[in-house]
Coordinates of C-alpha atoms in Angstrom, one line a residue:
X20 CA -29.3 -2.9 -14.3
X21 CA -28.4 -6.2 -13.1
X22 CA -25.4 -6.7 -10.5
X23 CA -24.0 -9.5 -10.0
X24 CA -21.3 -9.3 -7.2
X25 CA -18.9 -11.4 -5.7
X26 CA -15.1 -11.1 -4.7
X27 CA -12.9 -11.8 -7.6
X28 CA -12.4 -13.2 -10.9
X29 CA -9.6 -15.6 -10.6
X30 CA -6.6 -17.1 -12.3
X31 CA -8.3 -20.6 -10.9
X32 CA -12.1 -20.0 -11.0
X33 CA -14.2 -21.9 -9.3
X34 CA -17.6 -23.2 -9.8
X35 CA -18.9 -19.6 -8.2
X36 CA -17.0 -17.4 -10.5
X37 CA -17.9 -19.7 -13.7
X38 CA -21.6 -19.8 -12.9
X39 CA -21.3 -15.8 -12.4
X40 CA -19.6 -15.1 -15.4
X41 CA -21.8 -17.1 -17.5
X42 CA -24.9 -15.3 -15.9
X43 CA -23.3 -12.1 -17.2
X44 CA -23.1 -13.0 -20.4
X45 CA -26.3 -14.8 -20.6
X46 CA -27.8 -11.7 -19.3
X47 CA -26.3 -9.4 -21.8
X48 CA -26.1 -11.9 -25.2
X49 CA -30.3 -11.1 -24.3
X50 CA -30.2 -7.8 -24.0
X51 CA -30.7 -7.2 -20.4
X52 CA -27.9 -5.3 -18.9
X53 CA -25.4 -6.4 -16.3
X54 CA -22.1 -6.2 -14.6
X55 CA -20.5 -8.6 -12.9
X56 CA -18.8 -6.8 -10.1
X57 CA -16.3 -7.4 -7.9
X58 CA -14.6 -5.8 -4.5
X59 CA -10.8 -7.5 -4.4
X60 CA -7.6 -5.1 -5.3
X61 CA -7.0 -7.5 -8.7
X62 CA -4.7 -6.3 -11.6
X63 CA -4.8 -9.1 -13.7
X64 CA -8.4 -9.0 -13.9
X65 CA -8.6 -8.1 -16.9
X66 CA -6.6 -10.8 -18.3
X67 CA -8.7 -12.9 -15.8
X68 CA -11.9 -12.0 -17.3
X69 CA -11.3 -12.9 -20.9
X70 CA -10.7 -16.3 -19.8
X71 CA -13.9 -16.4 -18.9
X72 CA -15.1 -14.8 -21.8
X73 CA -16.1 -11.5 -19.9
X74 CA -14.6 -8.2 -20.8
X75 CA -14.3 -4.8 -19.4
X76 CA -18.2 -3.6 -20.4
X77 CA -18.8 -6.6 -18.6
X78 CA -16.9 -6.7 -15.1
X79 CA -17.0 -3.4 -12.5
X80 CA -14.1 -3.7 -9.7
X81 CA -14.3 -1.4 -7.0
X82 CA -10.6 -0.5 -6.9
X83 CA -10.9 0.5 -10.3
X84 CA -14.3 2.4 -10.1
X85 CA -12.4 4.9 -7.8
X86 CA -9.4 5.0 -9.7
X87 CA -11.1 5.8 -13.0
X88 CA -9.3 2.4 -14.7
X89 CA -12.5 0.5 -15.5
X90 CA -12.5 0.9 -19.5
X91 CA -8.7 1.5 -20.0
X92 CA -7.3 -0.7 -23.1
X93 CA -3.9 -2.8 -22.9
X94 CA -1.0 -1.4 -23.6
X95 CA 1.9 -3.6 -23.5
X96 CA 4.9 -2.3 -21.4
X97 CA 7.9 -4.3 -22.2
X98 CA 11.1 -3.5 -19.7
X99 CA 13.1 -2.7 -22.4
X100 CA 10.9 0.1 -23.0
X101 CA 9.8 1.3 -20.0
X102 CA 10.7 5.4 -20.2
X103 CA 10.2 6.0 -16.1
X104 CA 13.6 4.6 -15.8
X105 CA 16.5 5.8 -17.3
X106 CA 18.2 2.9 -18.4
X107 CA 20.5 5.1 -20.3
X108 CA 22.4 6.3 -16.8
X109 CA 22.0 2.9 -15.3
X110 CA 22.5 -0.8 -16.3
X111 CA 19.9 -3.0 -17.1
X112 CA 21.1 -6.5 -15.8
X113 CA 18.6 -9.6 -17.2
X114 CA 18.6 -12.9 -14.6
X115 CA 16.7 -14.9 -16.9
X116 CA 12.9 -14.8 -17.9
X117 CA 11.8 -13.5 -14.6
X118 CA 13.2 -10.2 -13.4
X119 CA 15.8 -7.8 -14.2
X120 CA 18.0 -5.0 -12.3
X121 CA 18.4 -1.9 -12.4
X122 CA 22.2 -1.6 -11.1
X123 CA 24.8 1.6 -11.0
X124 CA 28.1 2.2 -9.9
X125 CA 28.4 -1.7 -8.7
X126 CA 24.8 -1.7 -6.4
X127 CA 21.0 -2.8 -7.1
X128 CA 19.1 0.1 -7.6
X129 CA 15.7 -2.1 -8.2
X130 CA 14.7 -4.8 -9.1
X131 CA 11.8 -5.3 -12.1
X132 CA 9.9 -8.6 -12.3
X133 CA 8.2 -9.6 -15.0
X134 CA 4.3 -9.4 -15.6
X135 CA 3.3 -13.3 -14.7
X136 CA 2.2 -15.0 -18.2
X137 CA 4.0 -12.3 -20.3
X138 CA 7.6 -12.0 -22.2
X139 CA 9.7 -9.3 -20.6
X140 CA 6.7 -7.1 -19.7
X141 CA 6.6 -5.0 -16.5
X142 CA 5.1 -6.8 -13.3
X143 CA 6.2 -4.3 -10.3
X144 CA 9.6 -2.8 -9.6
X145 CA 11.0 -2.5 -5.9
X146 CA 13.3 0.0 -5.2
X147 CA 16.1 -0.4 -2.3
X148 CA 18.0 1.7 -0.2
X149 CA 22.0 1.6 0.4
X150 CA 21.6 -1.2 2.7
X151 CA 19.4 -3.3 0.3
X152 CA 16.2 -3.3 2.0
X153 CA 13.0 -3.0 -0.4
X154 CA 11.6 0.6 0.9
X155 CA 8.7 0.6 -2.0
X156 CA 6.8 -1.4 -5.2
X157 CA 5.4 0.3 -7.6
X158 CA 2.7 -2.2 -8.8
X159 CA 1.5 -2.4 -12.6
X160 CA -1.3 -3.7 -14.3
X161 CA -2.1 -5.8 -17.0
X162 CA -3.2 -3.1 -19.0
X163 CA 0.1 -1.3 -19.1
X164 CA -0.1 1.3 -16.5
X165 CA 1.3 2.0 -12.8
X166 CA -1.6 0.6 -10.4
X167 CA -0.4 1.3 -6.6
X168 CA 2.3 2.0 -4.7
X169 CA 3.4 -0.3 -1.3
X170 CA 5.9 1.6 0.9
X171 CA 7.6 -0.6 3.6
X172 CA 9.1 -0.5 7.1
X173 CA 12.7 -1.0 8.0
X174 CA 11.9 -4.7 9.0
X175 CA 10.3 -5.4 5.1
X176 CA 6.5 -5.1 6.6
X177 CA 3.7 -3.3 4.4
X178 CA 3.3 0.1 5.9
X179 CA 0.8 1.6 3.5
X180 CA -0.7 0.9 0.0
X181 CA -1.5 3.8 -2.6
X182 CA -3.8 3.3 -5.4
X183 CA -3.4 5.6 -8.4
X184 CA -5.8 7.2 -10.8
X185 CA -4.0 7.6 -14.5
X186 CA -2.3 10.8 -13.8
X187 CA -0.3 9.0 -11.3
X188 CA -2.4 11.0 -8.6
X189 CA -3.6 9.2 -5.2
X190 CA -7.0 8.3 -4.8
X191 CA -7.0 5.3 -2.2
X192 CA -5.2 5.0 0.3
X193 CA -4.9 1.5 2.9
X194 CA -2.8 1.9 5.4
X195 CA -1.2 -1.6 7.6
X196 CA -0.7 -2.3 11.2
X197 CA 0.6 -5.1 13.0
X198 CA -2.6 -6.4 14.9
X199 CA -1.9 -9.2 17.9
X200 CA 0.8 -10.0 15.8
X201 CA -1.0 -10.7 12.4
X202 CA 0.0 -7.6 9.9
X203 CA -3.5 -6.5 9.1
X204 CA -5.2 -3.8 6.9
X205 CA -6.7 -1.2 9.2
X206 CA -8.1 1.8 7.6
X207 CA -8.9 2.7 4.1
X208 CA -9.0 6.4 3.1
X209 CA -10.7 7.5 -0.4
X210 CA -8.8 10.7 -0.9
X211 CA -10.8 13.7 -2.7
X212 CA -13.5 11.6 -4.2
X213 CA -16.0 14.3 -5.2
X214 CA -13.8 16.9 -3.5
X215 CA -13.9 14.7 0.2
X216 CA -12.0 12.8 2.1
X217 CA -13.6 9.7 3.5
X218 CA -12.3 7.0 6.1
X219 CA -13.5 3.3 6.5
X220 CA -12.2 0.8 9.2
X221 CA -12.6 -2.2 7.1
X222 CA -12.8 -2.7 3.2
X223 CA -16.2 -3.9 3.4
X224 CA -17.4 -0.9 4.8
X225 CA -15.9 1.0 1.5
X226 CA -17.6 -1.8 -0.3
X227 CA -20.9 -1.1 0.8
X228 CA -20.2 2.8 0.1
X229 CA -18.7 1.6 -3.3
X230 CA -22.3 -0.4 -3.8
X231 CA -24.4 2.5 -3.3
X232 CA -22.6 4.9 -5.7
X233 CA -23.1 2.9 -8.6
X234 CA -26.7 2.1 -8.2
X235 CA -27.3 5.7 -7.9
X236 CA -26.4 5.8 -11.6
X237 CA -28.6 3.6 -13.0
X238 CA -31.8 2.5 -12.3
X239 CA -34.3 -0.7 -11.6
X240 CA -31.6 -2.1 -10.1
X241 CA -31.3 -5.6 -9.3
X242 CA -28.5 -6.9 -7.0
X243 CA -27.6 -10.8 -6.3
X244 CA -25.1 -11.9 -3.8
X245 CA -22.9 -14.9 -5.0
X246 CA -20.5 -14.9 -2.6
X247 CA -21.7 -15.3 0.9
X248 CA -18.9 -13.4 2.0
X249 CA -20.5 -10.7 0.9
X250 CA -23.9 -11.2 1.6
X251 CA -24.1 -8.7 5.0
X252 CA -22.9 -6.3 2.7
X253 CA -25.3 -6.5 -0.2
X254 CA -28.1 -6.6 2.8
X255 CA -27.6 -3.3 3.3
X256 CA -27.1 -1.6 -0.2
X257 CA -29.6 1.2 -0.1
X258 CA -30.6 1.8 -4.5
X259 CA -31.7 -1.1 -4.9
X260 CA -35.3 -2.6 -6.6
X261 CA -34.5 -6.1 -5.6
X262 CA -31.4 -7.7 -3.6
X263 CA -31.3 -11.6 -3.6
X264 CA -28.7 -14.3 -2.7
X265 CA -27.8 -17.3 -5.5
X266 CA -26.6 -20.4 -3.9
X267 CA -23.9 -22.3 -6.2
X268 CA -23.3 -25.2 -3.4
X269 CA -25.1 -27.3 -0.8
X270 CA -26.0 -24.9 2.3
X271 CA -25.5 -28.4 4.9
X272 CA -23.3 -30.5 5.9
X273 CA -23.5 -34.2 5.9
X274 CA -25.4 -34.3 8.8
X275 CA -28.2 -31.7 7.2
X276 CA -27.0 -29.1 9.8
X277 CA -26.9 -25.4 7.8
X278 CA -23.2 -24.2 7.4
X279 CA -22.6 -21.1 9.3
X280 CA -21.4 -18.8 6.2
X281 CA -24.9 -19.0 4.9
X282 CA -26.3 -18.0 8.0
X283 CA -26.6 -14.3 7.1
X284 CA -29.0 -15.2 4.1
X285 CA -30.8 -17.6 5.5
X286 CA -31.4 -16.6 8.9
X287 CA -29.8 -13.3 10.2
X288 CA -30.5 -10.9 7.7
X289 CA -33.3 -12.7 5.7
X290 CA -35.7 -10.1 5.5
X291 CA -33.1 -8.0 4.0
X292 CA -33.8 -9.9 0.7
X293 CA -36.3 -10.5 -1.7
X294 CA -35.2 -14.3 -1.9
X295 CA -32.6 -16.6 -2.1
X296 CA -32.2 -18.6 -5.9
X297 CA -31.0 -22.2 -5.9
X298 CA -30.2 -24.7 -9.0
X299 CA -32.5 -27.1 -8.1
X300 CA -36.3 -28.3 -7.0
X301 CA -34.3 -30.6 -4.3
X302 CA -32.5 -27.9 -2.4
X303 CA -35.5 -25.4 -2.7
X304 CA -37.7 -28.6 -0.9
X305 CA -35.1 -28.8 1.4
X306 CA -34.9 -25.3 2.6
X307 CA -38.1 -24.3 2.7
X308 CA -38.4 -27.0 5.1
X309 CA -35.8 -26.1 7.5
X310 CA -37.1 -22.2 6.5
X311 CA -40.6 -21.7 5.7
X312 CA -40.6 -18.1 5.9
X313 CA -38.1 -17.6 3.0
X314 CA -38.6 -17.2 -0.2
X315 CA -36.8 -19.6 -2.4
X316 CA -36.7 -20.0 -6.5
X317 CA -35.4 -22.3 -8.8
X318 CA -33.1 -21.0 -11.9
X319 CA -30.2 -23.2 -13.2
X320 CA -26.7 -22.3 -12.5
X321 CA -25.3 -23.0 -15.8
X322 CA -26.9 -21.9 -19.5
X323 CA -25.3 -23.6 -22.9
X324 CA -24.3 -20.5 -25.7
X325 CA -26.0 -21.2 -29.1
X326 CA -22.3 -21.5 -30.6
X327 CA -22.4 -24.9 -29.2
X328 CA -25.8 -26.4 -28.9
X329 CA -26.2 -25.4 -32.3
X330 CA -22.5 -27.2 -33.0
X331 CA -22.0 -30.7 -34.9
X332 CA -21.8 -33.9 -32.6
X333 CA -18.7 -35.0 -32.1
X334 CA -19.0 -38.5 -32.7
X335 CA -17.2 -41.9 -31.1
X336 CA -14.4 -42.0 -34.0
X337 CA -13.1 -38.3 -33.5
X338 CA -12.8 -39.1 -29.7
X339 CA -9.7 -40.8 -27.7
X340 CA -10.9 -44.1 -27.2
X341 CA -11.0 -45.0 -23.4
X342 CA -10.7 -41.5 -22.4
X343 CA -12.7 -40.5 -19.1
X344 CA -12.3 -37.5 -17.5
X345 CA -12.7 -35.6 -14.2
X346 CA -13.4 -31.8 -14.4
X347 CA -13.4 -30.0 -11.1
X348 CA -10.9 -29.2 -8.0
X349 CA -8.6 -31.5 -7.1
X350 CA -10.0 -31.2 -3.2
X351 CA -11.8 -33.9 -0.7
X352 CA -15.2 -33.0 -1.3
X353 CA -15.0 -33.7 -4.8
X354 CA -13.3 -36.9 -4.0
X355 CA -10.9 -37.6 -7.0
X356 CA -9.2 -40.3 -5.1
X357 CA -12.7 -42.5 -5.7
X358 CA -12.9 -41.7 -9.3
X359 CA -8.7 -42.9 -9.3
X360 CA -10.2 -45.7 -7.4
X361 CA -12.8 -46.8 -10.1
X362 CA -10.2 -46.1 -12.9
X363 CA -8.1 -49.2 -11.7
X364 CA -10.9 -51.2 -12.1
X365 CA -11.9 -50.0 -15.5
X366 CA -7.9 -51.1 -16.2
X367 CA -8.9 -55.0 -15.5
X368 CA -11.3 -55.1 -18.6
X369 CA -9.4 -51.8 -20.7
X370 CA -6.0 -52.0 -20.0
X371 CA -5.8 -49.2 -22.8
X372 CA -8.3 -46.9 -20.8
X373 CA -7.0 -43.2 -19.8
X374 CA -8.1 -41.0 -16.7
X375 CA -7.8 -37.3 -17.2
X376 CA -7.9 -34.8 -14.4
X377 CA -8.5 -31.1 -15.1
X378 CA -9.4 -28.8 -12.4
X379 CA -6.9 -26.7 -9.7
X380 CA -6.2 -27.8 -5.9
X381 CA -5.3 -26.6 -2.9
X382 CA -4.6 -29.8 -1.2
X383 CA -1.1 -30.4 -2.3
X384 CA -1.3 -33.5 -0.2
X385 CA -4.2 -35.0 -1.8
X386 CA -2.5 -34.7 -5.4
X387 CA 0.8 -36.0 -4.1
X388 CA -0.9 -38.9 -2.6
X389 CA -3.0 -39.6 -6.1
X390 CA 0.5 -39.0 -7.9
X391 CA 2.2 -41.7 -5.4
X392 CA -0.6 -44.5 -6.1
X393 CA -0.6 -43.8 -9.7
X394 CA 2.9 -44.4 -9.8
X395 CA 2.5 -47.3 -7.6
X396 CA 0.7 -49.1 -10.0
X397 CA 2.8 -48.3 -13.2
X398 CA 0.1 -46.0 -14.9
X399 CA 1.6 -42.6 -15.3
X400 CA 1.3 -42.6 -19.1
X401 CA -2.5 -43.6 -18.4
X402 CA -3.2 -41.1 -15.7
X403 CA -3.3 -37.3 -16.8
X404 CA -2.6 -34.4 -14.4
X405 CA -3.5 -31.4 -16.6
X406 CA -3.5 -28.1 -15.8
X407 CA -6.2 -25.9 -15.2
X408 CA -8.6 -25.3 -18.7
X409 CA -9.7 -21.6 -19.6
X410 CA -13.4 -21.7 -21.0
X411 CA -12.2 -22.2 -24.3
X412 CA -9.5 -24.6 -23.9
X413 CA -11.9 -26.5 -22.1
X414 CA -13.6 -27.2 -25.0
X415 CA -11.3 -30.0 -26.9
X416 CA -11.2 -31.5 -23.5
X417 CA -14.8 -32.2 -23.1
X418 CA -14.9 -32.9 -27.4
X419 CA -12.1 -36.1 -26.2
X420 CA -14.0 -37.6 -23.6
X421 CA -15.7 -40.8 -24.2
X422 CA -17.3 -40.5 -20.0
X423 CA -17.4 -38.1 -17.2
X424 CA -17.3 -39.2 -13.4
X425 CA -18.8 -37.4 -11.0
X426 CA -17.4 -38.3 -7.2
X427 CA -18.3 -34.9 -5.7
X428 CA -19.8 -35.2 -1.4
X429 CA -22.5 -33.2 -3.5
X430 CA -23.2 -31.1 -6.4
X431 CA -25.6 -28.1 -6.2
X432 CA -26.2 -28.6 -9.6
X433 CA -23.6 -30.5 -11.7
X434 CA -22.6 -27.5 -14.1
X435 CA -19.1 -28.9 -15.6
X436 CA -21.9 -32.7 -16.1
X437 CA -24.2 -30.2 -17.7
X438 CA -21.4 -28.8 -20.0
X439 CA -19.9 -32.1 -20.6
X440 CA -23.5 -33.3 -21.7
X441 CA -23.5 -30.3 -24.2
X442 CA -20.4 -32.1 -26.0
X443 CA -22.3 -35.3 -26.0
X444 CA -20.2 -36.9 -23.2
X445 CA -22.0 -39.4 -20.6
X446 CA -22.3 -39.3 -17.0
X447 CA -21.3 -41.9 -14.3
X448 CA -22.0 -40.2 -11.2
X449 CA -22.3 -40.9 -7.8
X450 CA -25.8 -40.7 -6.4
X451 CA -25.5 -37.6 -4.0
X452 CA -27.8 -34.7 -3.6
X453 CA -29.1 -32.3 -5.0
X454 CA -30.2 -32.5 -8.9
X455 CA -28.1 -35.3 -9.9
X456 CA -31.7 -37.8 -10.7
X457 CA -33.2 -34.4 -12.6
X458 CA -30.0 -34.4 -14.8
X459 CA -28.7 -38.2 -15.2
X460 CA -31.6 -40.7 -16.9
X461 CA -30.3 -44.5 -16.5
X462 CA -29.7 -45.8 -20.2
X463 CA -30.4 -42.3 -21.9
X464 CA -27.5 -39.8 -21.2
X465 CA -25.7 -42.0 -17.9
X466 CA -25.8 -43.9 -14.5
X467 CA -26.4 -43.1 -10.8
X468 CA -24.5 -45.6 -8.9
X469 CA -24.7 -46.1 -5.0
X470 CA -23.1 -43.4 -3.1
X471 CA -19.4 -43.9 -2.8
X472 CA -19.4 -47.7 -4.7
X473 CA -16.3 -47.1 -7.0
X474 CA -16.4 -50.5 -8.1
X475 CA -20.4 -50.0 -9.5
X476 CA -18.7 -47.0 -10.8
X477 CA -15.8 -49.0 -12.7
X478 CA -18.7 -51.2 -13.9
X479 CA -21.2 -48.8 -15.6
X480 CA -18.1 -47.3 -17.4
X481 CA -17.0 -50.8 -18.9
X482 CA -20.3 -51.2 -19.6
X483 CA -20.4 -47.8 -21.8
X484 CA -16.8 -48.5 -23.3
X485 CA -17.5 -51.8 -24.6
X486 CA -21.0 -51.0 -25.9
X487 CA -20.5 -48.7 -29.0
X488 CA -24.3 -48.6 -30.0
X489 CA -24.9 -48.0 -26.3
X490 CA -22.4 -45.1 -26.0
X491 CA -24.2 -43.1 -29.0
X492 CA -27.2 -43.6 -27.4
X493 CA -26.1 -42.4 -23.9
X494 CA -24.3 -39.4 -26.4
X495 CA -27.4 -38.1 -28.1
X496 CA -29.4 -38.3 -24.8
X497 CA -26.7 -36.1 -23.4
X498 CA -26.8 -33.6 -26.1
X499 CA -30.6 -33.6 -25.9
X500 CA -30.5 -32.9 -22.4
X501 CA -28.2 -29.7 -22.6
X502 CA -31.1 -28.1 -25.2
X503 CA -32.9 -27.6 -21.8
X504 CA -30.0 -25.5 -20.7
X505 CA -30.4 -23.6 -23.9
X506 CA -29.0 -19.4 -23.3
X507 CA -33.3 -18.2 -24.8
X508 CA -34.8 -21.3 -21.5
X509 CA -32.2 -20.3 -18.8
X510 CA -32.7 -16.6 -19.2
X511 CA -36.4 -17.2 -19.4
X512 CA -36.3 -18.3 -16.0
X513 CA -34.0 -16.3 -14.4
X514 CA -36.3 -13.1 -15.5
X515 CA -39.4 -14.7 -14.2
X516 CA -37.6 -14.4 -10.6
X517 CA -35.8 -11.0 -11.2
X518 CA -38.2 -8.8 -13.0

């Protein structure tokens, strides 16, 4: 069995948790079993996972592993129907699409909110005393049943967190304190699991005993580490044939100096794996010269299904003419602002040009400030601020696109180029490491320009938008160069290293 483990499937997925999922699933569409596994208390991970195309064969959570959850189908639990309450005795007060009340004799009883995403389905319910102060939630999850209970101190603080098996029974239990002032998880107790109690100080330490239960039930097990969070854990899982770490990012800064978080791989607890797997012949160079004694592979980050190599082109006509796009977070290292930069230029020569942004931010600042120049300039209708795409609905995006920019500090390996490639959509990229001259071939598929020259940038895309003969041409080269991304080529290699 294969493992592939990390923290979280997320409502905003990064490029960790895409390149993850799609390992999973190339893994499995070949017939070599694996799980993509995860250690964070989620209970929309479910819905979570089918955006990425993963379901629950797929995806092993630790929270649900103990609770006995992990292949439970959705049932939809609309407030209305919810039996544990008696809404027959008390009132059931609506305050619009968000939550309800639960009211009697003139006072809140509890409150229900409603499942995010959903229409009047149940999300948690907190229950008050007489003096209105929330003394538990009782948590549900996306598959329709009651997930945890929190219980609460007089001053509204978390005192302790109780996870339930089906039967409603407890079978973890996480218990709060308030720790220099910061309230912190302090214990973690896995009540009567095989007919024992068992008590772990931090949540990695259950991890780790989580870890070593599962790969006692299967066999020729393979573990990889993609979040390096988690690496010191994986060091020391016990049933395993293999353990390696996949890197999905540079492991420097801008000065070549390793980053600290990758120091457990790399240095500290090297010889506790079998190797470390990068995108790229560049960053394998690299770190086998600032680490000789490791041993580092090569295997892309990112494999193309057959549904859509083996799709039609989409062709110049059936796009939006003008249309470029930008497909990744919204944050400084990717460096939208440059790419909004380039766009004004590409307005002196296409007035009718449009910029499309897709991708999720935590840098509310940086997005406000892009908002205020775009406004500035009188180009909102031009400037698109979508929301974040699903794998599917990501599809029609790239199928619009006439060019993709790539502004990014660096790019490991360029997976949303390589998937904008495999819908025939150039490259304009700035020329950082690591496999950016591997991917992009000048005048077949896309440009390098100089490193942070937005107005080169604004050039090479006028030069693709006015050149209709030259944009098929940089079009087929890019759906030529996805074949090598091809599900049967990817898996090839990443079972060369893993076998």
């Amino acid at each position: 069995m294969k493992y592939f483990v990390s923290r979280s499937i997320y409502t905003f997925n990064s490029g960790v948790e895409h390149s993850q999922a799609n390992r999973t699933l190339l893994f499995n569409a070949s017939g070599d079993q694996a799980r993509y596994v995860t250690r964070d208390y989620n209970r929309l991970w479910v819905r979570d996972a089918e955006r990425v195309n993963l379901n629950s064969t797929n995806v092993l959570n630790m929270y649900d592993f103990f609770q006995g959850t992990s292949a439970v189908e959705c049932v939809q639990l609309p407030v209305r129907e919810f039996k544990q309450l008696a809404l027959n005795e008390y009132q059931l007060v609506e305050h619009g699409a968000d939550y309800s009340t639960v009211d009697h004799a003139g006072r809140q009883l509890a409150r229900i909110n409603i499942m995010p995403g959903t229409v009047g389905l149940v999300g948690d319910i907190e229950y008050y005393d007489r003096f209105e102060t929330v003394v538990s939630r009782e948590n549900f999850d996306w598959r329709g049943f009651k997930s945890s209970i929190d219980y609460f101190h007089p001053d509204g603080s978390l005192g302790v967190r109780r996870f339930l098996n089906l039967a409603g029974e407890v079978v973890l239990e996480n218990t709060y304190m308030n720790v220099e002032g910061q309230l912190q998880p302090t214990m973690w107790k896995l009540v009567n699991y095989h007919g024992k109690n068992y008590r772990f100080d931090t949540e990695d330490q259950l991890f780790l005993f989580f870890l070593n239960e599962v790969t006692q039930q299967t066999t020729d097990n393979v573990v990889v580490s993609d979040h390096r969070e988690l690496d010191y854990v994986i060091a020391d899982v016990e049933n395993a044939t293999s353990k390696w770490v996949a890197l999905h990012g540079s492991h420097v800064d801008q000065g070549g100096t390793p980053f600290a978080a990758y120091s457990i791989a790399l240095q500290i607890r090297a010889q506790d794996f079998d190797g470390i797997i990068v995108p790229t012949q560049e960053q394998q160079l690299e770190l086998k010269e600032q680490f000789p004694e490791l041993n580092v592979q090569v295997a892309p980050d990112v494999a193309i299904s057959p549904e859509l190599i083996n799709s039609k082109p989409v062709w110049l006509r059936d796009r939006i003419a003008g249309r470029i796009i930008f497909s990744g977070r919204l944050e400084a290292d990717k460096r939208p602002m440059e790419a909004l930069k380039a766009f004004f230029k590409v307005l002196e020569q296409f007035p009718d040009a449009s910029l499309e942004f897709r991708g999720y931010t935590n840098d509310q600042n940086l997005l406000n400030e892009m908002k205020n120049l775009v406004e500035q300039r009188g180009v909102q209708a031009q400037v698109i601020f979508g929301n974040y795409l699903t794998d599917n609905e990501i599809q029609s995006f790239y199928n619009r696109a006439q060019v993709i920019v790539n502004t990014s500090v660096s790019e490991a390996a360029g997976m949303n180029l390589i998937e904008a490639m495999a819908h025939g959509v150039p490259v304009v990229s700035f020329d950082t490491k690591y496999g950016l001259h591997s991917l992009i071939e000048k005048d077949k598929n896309g440009y390098i320009v100089t490193n942070g020259d937005y107005a080169q940038m604004a050039r090479r895309i006028q030069k693709i938008l006015s050149d209709d003969v030259l944009w098929a041409q940089l079009s087929q080269g890019a759906y030529a160069k996805a074949q090598e991304y091809r599900f049967d080529e990817v898996y090839q290699k990443w079972h060369a290293i893993l076998k």
